[in-house]
């Protein structure tokens, strides 16, 4: 079974408005390492790329925001396989440092990835009760 993305939640409320300094420079990480496809691109203003994986979308945008203060949470399946996929794709992270967190009464096994552009991503798999 392959890992899949089920839901996306932007940290600042909008997964379709994640700030980056340069969309073109940021895209290779999202497509090559995280396995997203480019669903659409716009030269703006502002420049934007909508990225999609398993029907789940997020967008990186040159909107002047601080990427170190934003990011996205993804509910996923097969979390450990997903981390191995990212590593095989070139993720420069030796260990996932899996942890457990509780959100809205649900327990998740999680790991984090900080993109080269500064955005932080949370990947979590819901655990049985």
mmCIF file of N, CA and C in Angstrom:
data_model
loop_
_atom_site.group_PDB
_atom_site.id
_atom_site.type_symbol
_atom_site.label_atom_id
_atom_site.label_comp_id
_atom_site.label_asym_id
_atom_site.label_seq_id
_atom_site.Cartn_x
_atom_site.Cartn_y
_atom_site.Cartn_z
ATOM 1 N N UNK A 1 0.841 -1.184 0.000
ATOM 2 C CA UNK A 1 0.000 0.000 0.000
ATOM 3 C C UNK A 1 0.885 1.247 0.000
ATOM 4 N N UNK A 2 0.538 2.220 -0.801
ATOM 5 C CA UNK A 2 1.349 3.431 -0.869
ATOM 6 C C UNK A 2 0.778 4.526 0.018
ATOM 7 N N UNK A 3 1.634 5.427 0.503
ATOM 8 C CA UNK A 3 1.160 6.525 1.337
ATOM 9 C C UNK A 3 0.254 7.459 0.543
ATOM 10 N N UNK A 4 -0.743 8.015 1.219
ATOM 11 C CA UNK A 4 -1.638 8.973 0.568
ATOM 12 C C UNK A 4 -1.897 10.160 1.487
ATOM 13 N N UNK A 5 -2.166 11.284 0.856
ATOM 14 C CA UNK A 5 -2.553 12.496 1.567
ATOM 15 C C UNK A 5 -4.074 12.519 1.632
ATOM 16 N N UNK A 6 -4.625 12.828 2.823
ATOM 17 C CA UNK A 6 -6.078 12.818 2.994
ATOM 18 C C UNK A 6 -6.682 14.207 3.210
ATOM 19 N N UNK A 7 -5.973 15.092 3.920
ATOM 20 C CA UNK A 7 -6.472 16.438 4.220
ATOM 21 C C UNK A 7 -5.294 17.379 4.361
ATOM 22 N N UNK A 8 -5.550 18.679 4.157
ATOM 23 C CA UNK A 8 -4.527 19.707 4.352
ATOM 24 C C UNK A 8 -5.131 20.859 5.142
ATOM 25 N N UNK A 9 -4.326 21.396 6.058
ATOM 26 C CA UNK A 9 -4.742 22.533 6.880
ATOM 27 C C UNK A 9 -3.590 23.531 6.934
ATOM 28 N N UNK A 10 -3.801 24.744 6.443
ATOM 29 C CA UNK A 10 -2.774 25.777 6.545
ATOM 30 C C UNK A 10 -2.650 26.267 7.973
ATOM 31 N N UNK A 11 -1.434 26.465 8.444
ATOM 32 C CA UNK A 11 -1.223 26.931 9.816
ATOM 33 C C UNK A 11 -1.895 28.271 10.069
ATOM 34 N N UNK A 12 -1.858 29.159 9.073
ATOM 35 C CA UNK A 12 -2.484 30.474 9.218
ATOM 36 C C UNK A 12 -3.918 30.461 8.668
ATOM 37 N N UNK A 13 -4.430 29.275 8.422
ATOM 38 C CA UNK A 13 -5.819 29.149 7.998
ATOM 39 C C UNK A 13 -6.036 28.870 6.524
ATOM 40 N N UNK A 14 -5.023 29.025 5.684
ATOM 41 C CA UNK A 14 -5.254 28.856 4.256
ATOM 42 C C UNK A 14 -4.101 28.094 3.602
ATOM 43 N N UNK A 15 -4.332 26.835 3.270
ATOM 44 C CA UNK A 15 -3.311 26.015 2.608
ATOM 45 C C UNK A 15 -3.073 26.458 1.172
ATOM 46 N N UNK A 16 -3.916 27.355 0.652
ATOM 47 C CA UNK A 16 -3.770 27.823 -0.725
ATOM 48 C C UNK A 16 -3.130 29.210 -0.800
ATOM 49 N N UNK A 17 -2.442 29.611 0.279
ATOM 50 C CA UNK A 17 -1.800 30.931 0.308
ATOM 51 C C UNK A 17 -0.536 30.883 1.157
ATOM 52 N N UNK A 18 0.337 29.887 0.903
ATOM 53 C CA UNK A 18 1.556 29.721 1.686
ATOM 54 C C UNK A 18 2.667 30.580 1.092
ATOM 55 N N UNK A 19 3.258 31.465 1.900
ATOM 56 C CA UNK A 19 4.216 32.432 1.368
ATOM 57 C C UNK A 19 5.590 31.849 1.070
ATOM 58 N N UNK A 20 6.137 32.221 -0.078
ATOM 59 C CA UNK A 20 7.528 31.920 -0.440
ATOM 60 C C UNK A 20 8.101 33.167 -1.109
ATOM 61 N N UNK A 21 9.421 33.281 -1.083
ATOM 62 C CA UNK A 21 10.076 34.426 -1.719
ATOM 63 C C UNK A 21 10.103 34.287 -3.237
ATOM 64 N N UNK A 22 10.230 33.028 -3.725
ATOM 65 C CA UNK A 22 10.396 32.796 -5.160
ATOM 66 C C UNK A 22 9.735 31.460 -5.517
ATOM 67 N N UNK A 23 8.597 31.520 -6.173
ATOM 68 C CA UNK A 23 7.860 30.309 -6.540
ATOM 69 C C UNK A 23 8.708 29.384 -7.402
ATOM 70 N N UNK A 24 9.348 29.920 -8.423
ATOM 71 C CA UNK A 24 10.132 29.079 -9.344
ATOM 72 C C UNK A 24 11.262 28.353 -8.616
ATOM 73 N N UNK A 25 11.910 29.021 -7.684
ATOM 74 C CA UNK A 25 13.002 28.394 -6.936
ATOM 75 C C UNK A 25 12.484 27.341 -5.958
ATOM 76 N N UNK A 26 11.276 27.540 -5.446
ATOM 77 C CA UNK A 26 10.707 26.623 -4.456
ATOM 78 C C UNK A 26 10.134 25.349 -5.082
ATOM 79 N N UNK A 27 9.628 25.425 -6.296
ATOM 80 C CA UNK A 27 8.920 24.301 -6.913
ATOM 81 C C UNK A 27 9.666 22.969 -6.932
ATOM 82 N N UNK A 28 10.957 22.927 -7.264
ATOM 83 C CA UNK A 28 11.623 21.620 -7.335
ATOM 84 C C UNK A 28 11.540 20.801 -6.045
ATOM 85 N N UNK A 29 11.586 21.439 -4.893
ATOM 86 C CA UNK A 29 11.480 20.699 -3.633
ATOM 87 C C UNK A 29 10.113 20.022 -3.528
ATOM 88 N N UNK A 30 9.070 20.749 -3.861
ATOM 89 C CA UNK A 30 7.709 20.210 -3.714
ATOM 90 C C UNK A 30 7.396 19.114 -4.729
ATOM 91 N N UNK A 31 7.933 19.254 -5.929
ATOM 92 C CA UNK A 31 7.642 18.245 -6.947
ATOM 93 C C UNK A 31 8.580 17.042 -6.833
ATOM 94 N N UNK A 32 9.870 17.282 -6.722
ATOM 95 C CA UNK A 32 10.833 16.181 -6.710
ATOM 96 C C UNK A 32 10.896 15.457 -5.374
ATOM 97 N N UNK A 33 10.873 16.185 -4.269
ATOM 98 C CA UNK A 33 11.059 15.564 -2.950
ATOM 99 C C UNK A 33 9.724 15.153 -2.327
ATOM 100 N N UNK A 34 8.744 16.066 -2.299
ATOM 101 C CA UNK A 34 7.469 15.753 -1.644
ATOM 102 C C UNK A 34 6.453 15.091 -2.568
ATOM 103 N N UNK A 35 6.736 15.024 -3.857
ATOM 104 C CA UNK A 35 5.893 14.280 -4.785
ATOM 105 C C UNK A 35 4.618 14.962 -5.223
ATOM 106 N N UNK A 36 4.551 16.282 -5.119
ATOM 107 C CA UNK A 36 3.384 17.017 -5.605
ATOM 108 C C UNK A 36 3.496 17.224 -7.107
ATOM 109 N N UNK A 37 2.357 17.395 -7.753
ATOM 110 C CA UNK A 37 2.293 17.791 -9.156
ATOM 111 C C UNK A 37 1.838 19.239 -9.208
ATOM 112 N N UNK A 38 2.296 19.974 -10.214
ATOM 113 C CA UNK A 38 1.841 21.348 -10.393
ATOM 114 C C UNK A 38 0.489 21.300 -11.090
ATOM 115 N N UNK A 39 -0.556 21.720 -10.379
ATOM 116 C CA UNK A 39 -1.915 21.729 -10.938
ATOM 117 C C UNK A 39 -2.129 22.970 -11.789
ATOM 118 N N UNK A 40 -1.559 24.110 -11.356
ATOM 119 C CA UNK A 40 -1.659 25.341 -12.133
ATOM 120 C C UNK A 40 -0.601 26.323 -11.644
ATOM 121 N N UNK A 41 -0.258 27.251 -12.531
ATOM 122 C CA UNK A 41 0.689 28.316 -12.202
ATOM 123 C C UNK A 41 0.143 29.627 -12.727
ATOM 124 N N UNK A 42 0.465 30.705 -12.004
ATOM 125 C CA UNK A 42 0.051 32.036 -12.426
ATOM 126 C C UNK A 42 1.215 32.988 -12.222
ATOM 127 N N UNK A 43 1.442 33.863 -13.223
ATOM 128 C CA UNK A 43 2.496 34.864 -13.098
ATOM 129 C C UNK A 43 2.024 36.076 -12.307
ATOM 130 N N UNK A 44 0.756 36.039 -11.851
ATOM 131 C CA UNK A 44 0.234 37.050 -10.925
ATOM 132 C C UNK A 44 0.005 38.397 -11.535
ATOM 133 N N UNK A 45 0.130 39.413 -10.744
ATOM 134 C CA UNK A 45 0.624 39.313 -9.371
ATOM 135 C C UNK A 45 -0.467 38.852 -8.405
ATOM 136 N N UNK A 46 -0.092 38.139 -7.369
ATOM 137 C CA UNK A 46 1.238 37.608 -7.100
ATOM 138 C C UNK A 46 1.455 36.294 -7.859
ATOM 139 N N UNK A 47 2.725 35.932 -8.031
ATOM 140 C CA UNK A 47 3.041 34.639 -8.642
ATOM 141 C C UNK A 47 2.566 33.542 -7.700
ATOM 142 N N UNK A 48 2.013 32.467 -8.289
ATOM 143 C CA UNK A 48 1.421 31.392 -7.491
ATOM 144 C C UNK A 48 1.561 30.071 -8.232
ATOM 145 N N UNK A 49 1.724 29.003 -7.457
ATOM 146 C CA UNK A 49 1.667 27.651 -8.014
ATOM 147 C C UNK A 49 0.780 26.814 -7.104
ATOM 148 N N UNK A 50 -0.241 26.224 -7.685
ATOM 149 C CA UNK A 50 -1.102 25.304 -6.955
ATOM 150 C C UNK A 50 -0.525 23.907 -7.139
ATOM 151 N N UNK A 51 -0.286 23.235 -6.024
ATOM 152 C CA UNK A 51 0.317 21.909 -6.029
ATOM 153 C C UNK A 51 -0.697 20.895 -5.547
ATOM 154 N N UNK A 52 -0.648 19.685 -6.125
ATOM 155 C CA UNK A 52 -1.644 18.670 -5.798
ATOM 156 C C UNK A 52 -0.988 17.303 -5.633
ATOM 157 N N UNK A 53 -1.483 16.586 -4.652
ATOM 158 C CA UNK A 53 -1.085 15.193 -4.467
ATOM 159 C C UNK A 53 -2.292 14.463 -3.898
ATOM 160 N N UNK A 54 -2.671 13.364 -4.519
ATOM 161 C CA UNK A 54 -3.810 12.556 -4.076
ATOM 162 C C UNK A 54 -5.089 13.383 -3.952
ATOM 163 N N UNK A 55 -5.246 14.376 -4.824
ATOM 164 C CA UNK A 55 -6.437 15.214 -4.796
ATOM 165 C C UNK A 55 -6.416 16.296 -3.726
ATOM 166 N N UNK A 56 -5.347 16.375 -2.950
ATOM 167 C CA UNK A 56 -5.198 17.390 -1.909
ATOM 168 C C UNK A 56 -4.346 18.517 -2.474
ATOM 169 N N UNK A 57 -4.779 19.767 -2.258
ATOM 170 C CA UNK A 57 -4.063 20.902 -2.823
ATOM 171 C C UNK A 57 -3.495 21.824 -1.755
ATOM 172 N N UNK A 58 -2.391 22.450 -2.133
ATOM 173 C CA UNK A 58 -1.827 23.583 -1.404
ATOM 174 C C UNK A 58 -1.258 24.507 -2.464
ATOM 175 N N UNK A 59 -0.992 25.755 -2.096
ATOM 176 C CA UNK A 59 -0.415 26.693 -3.064
ATOM 177 C C UNK A 59 0.695 27.487 -2.403
ATOM 178 N N UNK A 60 1.772 27.676 -3.151
ATOM 179 C CA UNK A 60 2.845 28.555 -2.721
ATOM 180 C C UNK A 60 2.716 29.841 -3.520
ATOM 181 N N UNK A 61 2.885 30.979 -2.811
ATOM 182 C CA UNK A 61 2.559 32.276 -3.394
ATOM 183 C C UNK A 61 3.610 33.306 -2.986
ATOM 184 N N UNK A 62 4.013 34.147 -3.920
ATOM 185 C CA UNK A 62 4.896 35.272 -3.610
ATOM 186 C C UNK A 62 4.021 36.413 -3.095
ATOM 187 N N UNK A 63 3.595 36.309 -1.834
ATOM 188 C CA UNK A 63 2.638 37.271 -1.278
ATOM 189 C C UNK A 63 3.250 38.202 -0.234
ATOM 190 N N UNK A 64 4.569 38.145 -0.046
ATOM 191 C CA UNK A 64 5.228 39.024 0.915
ATOM 192 C C UNK A 64 5.204 38.515 2.343
ATOM 193 N N UNK A 65 4.565 37.365 2.578
ATOM 194 C CA UNK A 65 4.507 36.803 3.921
ATOM 195 C C UNK A 65 5.826 36.153 4.315
ATOM 196 N N UNK A 66 5.949 35.855 5.607
ATOM 197 C CA UNK A 66 7.148 35.225 6.151
ATOM 198 C C UNK A 66 6.955 33.718 6.178
ATOM 199 N N UNK A 67 7.658 32.963 5.311
ATOM 200 C CA UNK A 67 7.470 31.516 5.278
ATOM 201 C C UNK A 67 7.861 30.827 6.586
ATOM 202 N N UNK A 68 8.754 31.427 7.372
ATOM 203 C CA UNK A 68 9.150 30.785 8.626
ATOM 204 C C UNK A 68 8.040 30.839 9.670
ATOM 205 N N UNK A 69 6.972 31.578 9.377
ATOM 206 C CA UNK A 69 5.840 31.686 10.292
ATOM 207 C C UNK A 69 4.596 30.985 9.753
ATOM 208 N N UNK A 70 4.783 30.136 8.746
ATOM 209 C CA UNK A 70 3.624 29.489 8.132
ATOM 210 C C UNK A 70 3.995 28.079 7.685
ATOM 211 N N UNK A 71 3.011 27.375 7.195
ATOM 212 C CA UNK A 71 3.198 26.016 6.723
ATOM 213 C C UNK A 71 1.863 25.324 6.618
ATOM 214 N N UNK A 72 1.900 24.001 6.620
ATOM 215 C CA UNK A 72 0.687 23.236 6.384
ATOM 216 C C UNK A 72 0.769 21.902 7.114
ATOM 217 N N UNK A 73 -0.369 21.455 7.610
ATOM 218 C CA UNK A 73 -0.481 20.139 8.238
ATOM 219 C C UNK A 73 -1.210 19.221 7.264
ATOM 220 N N UNK A 74 -0.702 18.004 7.135
ATOM 221 C CA UNK A 74 -1.317 17.018 6.251
ATOM 222 C C UNK A 74 -1.670 15.766 7.037
ATOM 223 N N UNK A 75 -2.931 15.358 6.953
ATOM 224 C CA UNK A 75 -3.311 14.030 7.441
ATOM 225 C C UNK A 75 -2.950 13.062 6.330
ATOM 226 N N UNK A 76 -2.217 11.992 6.679
ATOM 227 C CA UNK A 76 -1.739 11.048 5.675
ATOM 228 C C UNK A 76 -1.962 9.612 6.149
ATOM 229 N N UNK A 77 -1.773 8.680 5.231
ATOM 230 C CA UNK A 77 -1.740 7.261 5.578
ATOM 231 C C UNK A 77 -0.318 6.767 5.343
ATOM 232 N N UNK A 78 0.037 5.655 5.963
ATOM 233 C CA UNK A 78 1.346 5.035 5.759
ATOM 234 C C UNK A 78 2.482 6.031 6.030
ATOM 235 N N UNK A 79 2.449 6.637 7.205
ATOM 236 C CA UNK A 79 3.390 7.692 7.566
ATOM 237 C C UNK A 79 4.855 7.271 7.426
ATOM 238 N N UNK A 80 5.199 6.099 7.916
ATOM 239 C CA UNK A 80 6.594 5.668 7.853
ATOM 240 C C UNK A 80 7.049 5.460 6.416
ATOM 241 N N UNK A 81 6.174 4.902 5.579
ATOM 242 C CA UNK A 81 6.505 4.746 4.159
ATOM 243 C C UNK A 81 6.642 6.106 3.476
ATOM 244 N N UNK A 82 5.827 7.069 3.900
ATOM 245 C CA UNK A 82 5.910 8.413 3.326
ATOM 246 C C UNK A 82 7.271 9.027 3.624
ATOM 247 N N UNK A 83 7.742 8.887 4.861
ATOM 248 C CA UNK A 83 9.056 9.421 5.190
ATOM 249 C C UNK A 83 10.144 8.747 4.348
ATOM 250 N N UNK A 84 10.052 7.433 4.192
ATOM 251 C CA UNK A 84 11.038 6.716 3.365
ATOM 252 C C UNK A 84 10.983 7.185 1.909
ATOM 253 N N UNK A 85 9.778 7.462 1.413
ATOM 254 C CA UNK A 85 9.632 7.995 0.047
ATOM 255 C C UNK A 85 10.342 9.337 -0.073
ATOM 256 N N UNK A 86 10.105 10.226 0.889
ATOM 257 C CA UNK A 86 10.746 11.537 0.863
ATOM 258 C C UNK A 86 12.269 11.402 0.884
ATOM 259 N N UNK A 87 12.790 10.508 1.733
ATOM 260 C CA UNK A 87 14.238 10.298 1.799
ATOM 261 C C UNK A 87 14.771 9.788 0.461
ATOM 262 N N UNK A 88 14.071 8.837 -0.137
ATOM 263 C CA UNK A 88 14.491 8.296 -1.430
ATOM 264 C C UNK A 88 14.468 9.378 -2.514
ATOM 265 N N UNK A 89 13.584 10.373 -2.345
ATOM 266 C CA UNK A 89 13.475 11.479 -3.303
ATOM 267 C C UNK A 89 14.490 12.583 -3.042
ATOM 268 N N UNK A 90 15.305 12.435 -1.981
ATOM 269 C CA UNK A 90 16.346 13.422 -1.718
ATOM 270 C C UNK A 90 16.159 14.284 -0.493
ATOM 271 N N UNK A 91 15.172 13.978 0.362
ATOM 272 C CA UNK A 91 14.998 14.764 1.585
ATOM 273 C C UNK A 91 16.255 14.653 2.432
ATOM 274 N N UNK A 92 16.803 15.788 2.794
ATOM 275 C CA UNK A 92 18.046 15.831 3.573
ATOM 276 C C UNK A 92 17.705 15.790 5.062
ATOM 277 N N UNK A 93 17.221 14.640 5.506
ATOM 278 C CA UNK A 93 16.861 14.455 6.910
ATOM 279 C C UNK A 93 17.114 12.986 7.230
ATOM 280 N N UNK A 94 18.024 12.729 8.138
ATOM 281 C CA UNK A 94 18.433 11.362 8.435
ATOM 282 C C UNK A 94 17.328 10.576 9.129
ATOM 283 N N UNK A 95 16.656 11.201 10.087
ATOM 284 C CA UNK A 95 15.634 10.516 10.873
ATOM 285 C C UNK A 95 14.352 11.331 10.879
ATOM 286 N N UNK A 96 13.231 10.642 10.904
ATOM 287 C CA UNK A 96 11.943 11.331 10.966
ATOM 288 C C UNK A 96 11.667 11.870 12.355
ATOM 289 N N UNK A 97 12.311 11.287 13.381
ATOM 290 C CA UNK A 97 12.003 11.658 14.763
ATOM 291 C C UNK A 97 10.497 11.586 15.003
ATOM 292 N N UNK A 98 9.903 10.437 14.686
ATOM 293 C CA UNK A 98 8.465 10.268 14.867
ATOM 294 C C UNK A 98 8.086 10.570 16.313
ATOM 295 N N UNK A 99 6.976 11.226 16.472
ATOM 296 C CA UNK A 99 6.466 11.568 17.787
ATOM 297 C C UNK A 99 4.969 11.322 17.771
ATOM 298 N N UNK A 100 4.341 11.470 18.917
ATOM 299 C CA UNK A 100 2.884 11.334 19.019
ATOM 300 C C UNK A 100 2.317 12.625 19.556
ATOM 301 N N UNK A 101 1.218 13.078 18.947
ATOM 302 C CA UNK A 101 0.540 14.299 19.368
ATOM 303 C C UNK A 101 -0.960 14.038 19.369
ATOM 304 N N UNK A 102 -1.671 14.779 20.202
ATOM 305 C CA UNK A 102 -3.128 14.690 20.238
ATOM 306 C C UNK A 102 -3.714 16.019 19.769
ATOM 307 N N UNK A 103 -4.633 15.936 18.801
ATOM 308 C CA UNK A 103 -5.315 17.111 18.262
ATOM 309 C C UNK A 103 -6.800 16.793 18.160
ATOM 310 N N UNK A 104 -7.618 17.656 18.723
ATOM 311 C CA UNK A 104 -9.079 17.476 18.696
ATOM 312 C C UNK A 104 -9.477 16.087 19.177
ATOM 313 N N UNK A 105 -8.784 15.592 20.194
ATOM 314 C CA UNK A 105 -9.117 14.291 20.771
ATOM 315 C C UNK A 105 -8.619 13.093 19.987
ATOM 316 N N UNK A 106 -7.886 13.329 18.910
ATOM 317 C CA UNK A 106 -7.350 12.240 18.091
ATOM 318 C C UNK A 106 -5.835 12.162 18.270
ATOM 319 N N UNK A 107 -5.326 10.943 18.372
ATOM 320 C CA UNK A 107 -3.884 10.726 18.525
ATOM 321 C C UNK A 107 -3.270 10.496 17.142
ATOM 322 N N UNK A 108 -2.145 11.181 16.880
ATOM 323 C CA UNK A 108 -1.451 11.088 15.604
ATOM 324 C C UNK A 108 0.008 10.730 15.826
ATOM 325 N N UNK A 109 0.540 9.898 14.952
ATOM 326 C CA UNK A 109 1.979 9.692 14.841
ATOM 327 C C UNK A 109 2.427 10.712 13.808
ATOM 328 N N UNK A 110 3.497 11.480 14.102
ATOM 329 C CA UNK A 110 3.827 12.625 13.261
ATOM 330 C C UNK A 110 5.327 12.756 13.007
ATOM 331 N N UNK A 111 5.636 13.500 11.955
ATOM 332 C CA UNK A 111 6.978 14.031 11.736
ATOM 333 C C UNK A 111 6.843 15.366 11.024
ATOM 334 N N UNK A 112 7.903 16.161 11.102
ATOM 335 C CA UNK A 112 7.926 17.499 10.518
ATOM 336 C C UNK A 112 9.015 17.586 9.458
ATOM 337 N N UNK A 113 8.760 18.433 8.461
ATOM 338 C CA UNK A 113 9.752 18.751 7.439
ATOM 339 C C UNK A 113 9.739 20.266 7.259
ATOM 340 N N UNK A 114 10.927 20.867 7.283
ATOM 341 C CA UNK A 114 11.049 22.294 6.962
ATOM 342 C C UNK A 114 11.621 22.387 5.553
ATOM 343 N N UNK A 115 10.872 23.028 4.672
ATOM 344 C CA UNK A 115 11.284 23.177 3.273
ATOM 345 C C UNK A 115 12.434 24.175 3.168
ATOM 346 N N UNK A 116 13.217 24.101 2.097
ATOM 347 C CA UNK A 116 14.310 25.068 1.908
ATOM 348 C C UNK A 116 13.830 26.520 1.923
ATOM 349 N N UNK A 117 12.574 26.770 1.551
ATOM 350 C CA UNK A 117 12.053 28.138 1.549
ATOM 351 C C UNK A 117 11.615 28.604 2.939
ATOM 352 N N UNK A 118 11.634 27.701 3.934
ATOM 353 C CA UNK A 118 11.298 28.069 5.307
ATOM 354 C C UNK A 118 9.945 27.598 5.798
ATOM 355 N N UNK A 119 9.063 27.181 4.883
ATOM 356 C CA UNK A 119 7.756 26.674 5.311
ATOM 357 C C UNK A 119 7.936 25.372 6.093
ATOM 358 N N UNK A 120 7.113 25.191 7.123
ATOM 359 C CA UNK A 120 7.170 23.985 7.950
ATOM 360 C C UNK A 120 5.947 23.118 7.659
ATOM 361 N N UNK A 121 6.175 21.820 7.520
ATOM 362 C CA UNK A 121 5.092 20.893 7.206
ATOM 363 C C UNK A 121 5.001 19.802 8.259
ATOM 364 N N UNK A 122 3.774 19.536 8.698
ATOM 365 C CA UNK A 122 3.442 18.507 9.676
ATOM 366 C C UNK A 122 2.760 17.382 8.915
ATOM 367 N N UNK A 123 3.257 16.182 9.087
ATOM 368 C CA UNK A 123 2.649 14.999 8.469
ATOM 369 C C UNK A 123 2.203 14.104 9.606
ATOM 370 N N UNK A 124 0.911 13.783 9.655
ATOM 371 C CA UNK A 124 0.391 12.986 10.755
ATOM 372 C C UNK A 124 -0.539 11.891 10.294
ATOM 373 N N UNK A 125 -0.387 10.719 10.931
ATOM 374 C CA UNK A 125 -1.261 9.583 10.660
ATOM 375 C C UNK A 125 -2.059 9.301 11.913
ATOM 376 N N UNK A 126 -3.383 9.304 11.782
ATOM 377 C CA UNK A 126 -4.256 9.030 12.924
ATOM 378 C C UNK A 126 -4.006 7.614 13.427
ATOM 379 N N UNK A 127 -3.920 7.500 14.752
ATOM 380 C CA UNK A 127 -3.657 6.228 15.396
ATOM 381 C C UNK A 127 -4.949 5.627 15.943
ATOM 382 N N UNK A 128 -5.042 4.323 15.972
ATOM 383 C CA UNK A 128 -6.244 3.691 16.518
ATOM 384 C C UNK A 128 -6.397 4.050 17.992
ATOM 385 N N UNK A 129 -7.650 4.082 18.429
ATOM 386 C CA UNK A 129 -7.922 4.449 19.825
ATOM 387 C C UNK A 129 -7.692 3.280 20.754
#
